[in-house]
Tab-separated table of C-alpha atoms in Angstrom:
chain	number	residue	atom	x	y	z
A	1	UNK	CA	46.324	3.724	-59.691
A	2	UNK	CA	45.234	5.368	-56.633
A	3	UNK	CA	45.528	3.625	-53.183
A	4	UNK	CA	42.937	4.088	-50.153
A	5	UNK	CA	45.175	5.900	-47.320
A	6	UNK	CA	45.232	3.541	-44.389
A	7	UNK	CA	44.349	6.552	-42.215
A	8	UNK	CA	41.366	6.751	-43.201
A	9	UNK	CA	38.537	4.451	-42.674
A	10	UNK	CA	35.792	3.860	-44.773
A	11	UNK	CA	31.987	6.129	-43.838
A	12	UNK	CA	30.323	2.508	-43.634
A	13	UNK	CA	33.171	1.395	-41.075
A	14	UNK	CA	32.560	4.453	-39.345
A	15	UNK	CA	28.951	4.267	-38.802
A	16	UNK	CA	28.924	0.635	-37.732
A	17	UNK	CA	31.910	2.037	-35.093
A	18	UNK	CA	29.388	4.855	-34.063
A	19	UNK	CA	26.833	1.801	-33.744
A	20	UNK	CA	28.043	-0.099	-31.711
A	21	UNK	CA	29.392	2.851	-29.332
A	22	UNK	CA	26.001	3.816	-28.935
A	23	UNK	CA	25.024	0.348	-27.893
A	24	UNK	CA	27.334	0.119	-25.399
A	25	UNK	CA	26.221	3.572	-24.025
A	26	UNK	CA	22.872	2.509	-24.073
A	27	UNK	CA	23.371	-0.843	-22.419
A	28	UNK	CA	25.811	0.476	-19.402
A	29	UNK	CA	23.470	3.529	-18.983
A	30	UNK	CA	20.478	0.738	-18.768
A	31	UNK	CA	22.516	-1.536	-16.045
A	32	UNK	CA	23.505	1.726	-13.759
A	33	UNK	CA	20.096	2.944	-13.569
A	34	UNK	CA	17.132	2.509	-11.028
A	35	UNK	CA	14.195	0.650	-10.955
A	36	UNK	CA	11.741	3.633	-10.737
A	37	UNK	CA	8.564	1.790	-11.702
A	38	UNK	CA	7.485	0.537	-8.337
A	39	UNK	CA	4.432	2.496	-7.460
A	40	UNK	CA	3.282	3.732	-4.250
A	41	UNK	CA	0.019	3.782	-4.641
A	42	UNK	CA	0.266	0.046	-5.625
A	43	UNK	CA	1.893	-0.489	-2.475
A	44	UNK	CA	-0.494	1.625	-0.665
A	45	UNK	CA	-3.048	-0.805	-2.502
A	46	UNK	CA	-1.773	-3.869	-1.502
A	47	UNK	CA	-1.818	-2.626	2.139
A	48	UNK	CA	-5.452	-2.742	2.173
A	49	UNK	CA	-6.120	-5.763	0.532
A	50	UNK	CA	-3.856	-7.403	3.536
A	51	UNK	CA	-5.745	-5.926	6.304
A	52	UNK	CA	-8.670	-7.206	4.638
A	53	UNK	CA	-7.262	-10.421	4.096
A	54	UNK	CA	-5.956	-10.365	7.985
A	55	UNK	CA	-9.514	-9.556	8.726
A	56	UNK	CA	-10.878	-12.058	6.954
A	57	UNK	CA	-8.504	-14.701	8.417
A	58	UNK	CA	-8.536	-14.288	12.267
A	59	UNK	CA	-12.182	-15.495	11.363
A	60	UNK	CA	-10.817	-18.904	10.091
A	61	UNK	CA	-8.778	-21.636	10.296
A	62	UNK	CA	-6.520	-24.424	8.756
A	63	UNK	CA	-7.144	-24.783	5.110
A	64	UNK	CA	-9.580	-22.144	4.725
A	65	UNK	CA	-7.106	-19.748	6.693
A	66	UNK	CA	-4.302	-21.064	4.296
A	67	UNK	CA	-6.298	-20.284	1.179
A	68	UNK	CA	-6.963	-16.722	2.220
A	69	UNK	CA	-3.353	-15.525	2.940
A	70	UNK	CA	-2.603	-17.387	-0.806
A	71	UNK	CA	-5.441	-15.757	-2.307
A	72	UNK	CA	-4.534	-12.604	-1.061
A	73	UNK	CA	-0.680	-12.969	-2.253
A	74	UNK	CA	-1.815	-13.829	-5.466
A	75	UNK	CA	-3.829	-10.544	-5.524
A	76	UNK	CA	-1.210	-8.639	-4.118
A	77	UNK	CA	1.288	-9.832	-6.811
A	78	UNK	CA	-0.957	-8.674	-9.706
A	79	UNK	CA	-1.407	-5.215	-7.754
A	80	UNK	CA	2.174	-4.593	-7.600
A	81	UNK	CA	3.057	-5.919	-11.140
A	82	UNK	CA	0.004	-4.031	-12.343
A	83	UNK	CA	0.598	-0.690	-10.710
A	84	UNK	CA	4.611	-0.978	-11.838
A	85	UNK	CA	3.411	-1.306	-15.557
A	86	UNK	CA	1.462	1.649	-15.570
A	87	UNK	CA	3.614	3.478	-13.914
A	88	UNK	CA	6.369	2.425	-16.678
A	89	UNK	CA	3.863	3.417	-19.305
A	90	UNK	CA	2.971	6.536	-17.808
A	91	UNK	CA	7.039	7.205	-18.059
A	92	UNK	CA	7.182	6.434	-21.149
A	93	UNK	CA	9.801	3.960	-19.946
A	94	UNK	CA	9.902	-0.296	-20.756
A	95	UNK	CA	9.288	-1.906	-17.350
A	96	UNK	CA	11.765	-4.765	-17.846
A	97	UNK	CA	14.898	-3.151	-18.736
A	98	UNK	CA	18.191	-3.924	-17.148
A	99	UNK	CA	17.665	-2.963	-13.508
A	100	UNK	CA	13.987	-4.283	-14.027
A	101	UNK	CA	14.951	-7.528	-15.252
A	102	UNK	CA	17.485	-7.835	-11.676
A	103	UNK	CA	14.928	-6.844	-9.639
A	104	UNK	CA	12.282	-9.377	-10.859
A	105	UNK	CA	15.205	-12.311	-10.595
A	106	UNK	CA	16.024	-10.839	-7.187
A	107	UNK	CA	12.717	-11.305	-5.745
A	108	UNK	CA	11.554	-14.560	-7.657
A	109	UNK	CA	14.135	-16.700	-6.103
A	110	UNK	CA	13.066	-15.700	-2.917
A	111	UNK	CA	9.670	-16.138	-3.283
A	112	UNK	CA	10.103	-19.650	-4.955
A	113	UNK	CA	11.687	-20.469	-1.514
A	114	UNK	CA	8.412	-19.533	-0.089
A	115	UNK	CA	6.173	-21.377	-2.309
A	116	UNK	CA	8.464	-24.356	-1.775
A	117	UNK	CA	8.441	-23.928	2.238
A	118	UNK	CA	4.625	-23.239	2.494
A	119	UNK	CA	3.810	-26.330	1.026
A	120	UNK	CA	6.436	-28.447	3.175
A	121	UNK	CA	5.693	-27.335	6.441
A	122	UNK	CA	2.068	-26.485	6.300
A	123	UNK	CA	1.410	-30.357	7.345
A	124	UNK	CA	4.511	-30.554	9.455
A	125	UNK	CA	4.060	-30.192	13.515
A	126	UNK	CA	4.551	-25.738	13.486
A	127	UNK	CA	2.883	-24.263	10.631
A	128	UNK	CA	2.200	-21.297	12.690
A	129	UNK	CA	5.894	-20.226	11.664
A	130	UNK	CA	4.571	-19.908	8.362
A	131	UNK	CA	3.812	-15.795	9.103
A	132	UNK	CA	7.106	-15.546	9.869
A	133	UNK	CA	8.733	-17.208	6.871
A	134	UNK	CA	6.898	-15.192	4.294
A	135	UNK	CA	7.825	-12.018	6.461
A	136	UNK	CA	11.365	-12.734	6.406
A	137	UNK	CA	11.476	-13.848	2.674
A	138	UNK	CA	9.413	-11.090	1.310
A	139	UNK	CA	11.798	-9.057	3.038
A	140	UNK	CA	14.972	-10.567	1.863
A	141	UNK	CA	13.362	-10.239	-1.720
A	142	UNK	CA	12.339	-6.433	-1.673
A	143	UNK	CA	15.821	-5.949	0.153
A	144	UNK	CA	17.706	-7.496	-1.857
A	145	UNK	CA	16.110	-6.587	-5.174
A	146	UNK	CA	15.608	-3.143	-3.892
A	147	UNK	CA	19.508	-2.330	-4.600
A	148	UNK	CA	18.255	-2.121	-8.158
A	149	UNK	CA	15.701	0.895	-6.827
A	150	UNK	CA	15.182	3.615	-4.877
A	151	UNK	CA	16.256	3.754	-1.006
A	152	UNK	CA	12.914	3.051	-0.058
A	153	UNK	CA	12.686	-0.178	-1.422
A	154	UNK	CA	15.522	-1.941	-0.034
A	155	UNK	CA	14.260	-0.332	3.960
A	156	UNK	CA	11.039	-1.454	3.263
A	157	UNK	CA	12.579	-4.798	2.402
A	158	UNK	CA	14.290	-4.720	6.027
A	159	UNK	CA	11.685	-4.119	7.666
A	160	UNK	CA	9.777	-6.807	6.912
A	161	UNK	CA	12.936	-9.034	7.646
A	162	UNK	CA	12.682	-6.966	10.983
A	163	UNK	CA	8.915	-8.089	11.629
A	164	UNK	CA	9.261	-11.641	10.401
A	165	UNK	CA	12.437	-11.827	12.766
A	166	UNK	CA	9.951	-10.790	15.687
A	167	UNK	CA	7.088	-13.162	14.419
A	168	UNK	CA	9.635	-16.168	15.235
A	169	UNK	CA	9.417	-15.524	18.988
A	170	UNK	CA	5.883	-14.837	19.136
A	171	UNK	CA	3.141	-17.526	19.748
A	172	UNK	CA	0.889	-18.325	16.494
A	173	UNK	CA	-2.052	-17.118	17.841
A	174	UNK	CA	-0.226	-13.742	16.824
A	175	UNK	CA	-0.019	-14.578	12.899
A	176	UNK	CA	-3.162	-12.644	11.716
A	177	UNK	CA	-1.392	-9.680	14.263
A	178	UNK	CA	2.244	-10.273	12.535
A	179	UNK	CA	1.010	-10.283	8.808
A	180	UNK	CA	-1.375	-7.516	8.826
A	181	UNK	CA	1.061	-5.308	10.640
A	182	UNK	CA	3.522	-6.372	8.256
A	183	UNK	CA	1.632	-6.948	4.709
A	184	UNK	CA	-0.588	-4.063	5.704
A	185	UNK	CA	1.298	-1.708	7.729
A	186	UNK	CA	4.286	-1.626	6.188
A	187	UNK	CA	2.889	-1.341	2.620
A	188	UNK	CA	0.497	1.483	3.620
A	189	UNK	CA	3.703	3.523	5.229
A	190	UNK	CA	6.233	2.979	2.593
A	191	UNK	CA	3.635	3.263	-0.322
A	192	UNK	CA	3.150	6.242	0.879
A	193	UNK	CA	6.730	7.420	1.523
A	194	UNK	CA	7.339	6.405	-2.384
A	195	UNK	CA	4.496	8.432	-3.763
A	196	UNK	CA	5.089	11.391	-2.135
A	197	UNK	CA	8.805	11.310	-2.738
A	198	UNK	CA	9.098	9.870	-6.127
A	199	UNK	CA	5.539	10.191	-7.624
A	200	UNK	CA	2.819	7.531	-8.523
């Protein structure tokens, strides 16, 4: 009677070894990569629809003010995650794969905290500080979810933390001023910085 050698595995226990090495390649090669899908042009995008919406607001105030710096983050947000998509597809790549999936946790929590903050203090006796919270926590979300991307990303993100820092110490007659230099500005320069440099 002839015995199977103990040296020597079996092709189907070989394959599902092969398997699940590939996996794991597949998996750590999908948690050390970059974010790449942020577009530029997006950005560049979203720059104009803030210096619209700063336009738009230094003609208002209160509520309607409010609802025009919402409005306007609400359009931004479908810009960006509009713009990234394509930009995946256009790779050929999935948008949320590992470092996608940390940089979209890394910048929700932070702008939860907005959310959260906007509606506590809007009625509360300085609201005009609201121009420089959203600065700052934008920029602690790109910055901090930028470490799954390109270098760009994470110094765009400090910037903004650099301009909401400033906004604190200014008087709120500045807000319109702050966020369009901010929202705007800094989304038209780096936009452009990550189109030219990494495409789209």
């Amino acid at each position: 009677m002839a015995a199977t050698s103990p040296l020597r595995p079996e092709p189907a226990e070989l394959h599902g070894r092969a398997m699940d090495n590939l996996r794991y390649i597949r998996e750590t090669m999908e948690r050390a990569g970059a974010f790449t899908a942020i577009s530029g042009w997006g950005l560049m995008a979203m720059g104009v629809t803030a210096l619209l919406a700063a336009w738009i607001a230094s003609r208002q105030s209160g509520a309607t003010w409010l609802v025009t710096w919402l409005t306007e983050a609400v359009v931004a947000l479908g810009i960006g995650f509009g713009s990234a998509a394509r930009k995946a597809r256009t790779a050929g790549a999935p948008l949320l794969n590992g470092p996608g999936r940390h940089f979209l946790y890394c910048f929700a929590v932070p702008s939860l905290i907005a959310v959260v903050l906007t509606v506590a203090t809007w009625n509360a006796p300085a609201p005009g500080r609201l121009p420089a919270l959203w600065l700052l926590l934008y920029g602690a979300g790109i910055a901090t979810a930028g470490t799954f991307s390109v270098r760009s990303v994470p110094a765009m993100g400090l910037s903004f933390v650099l301009f909401g820092s400033i906004a604190l110490f200014t008087p709120p007659t500045w807000a319109n001023v702050m966020l369009a230099a901010g929202f705007g500005g800094l989304h038209l320069l780096f936009g452009f910085r990550i189109a030219w440099r990494h495409g789209g």
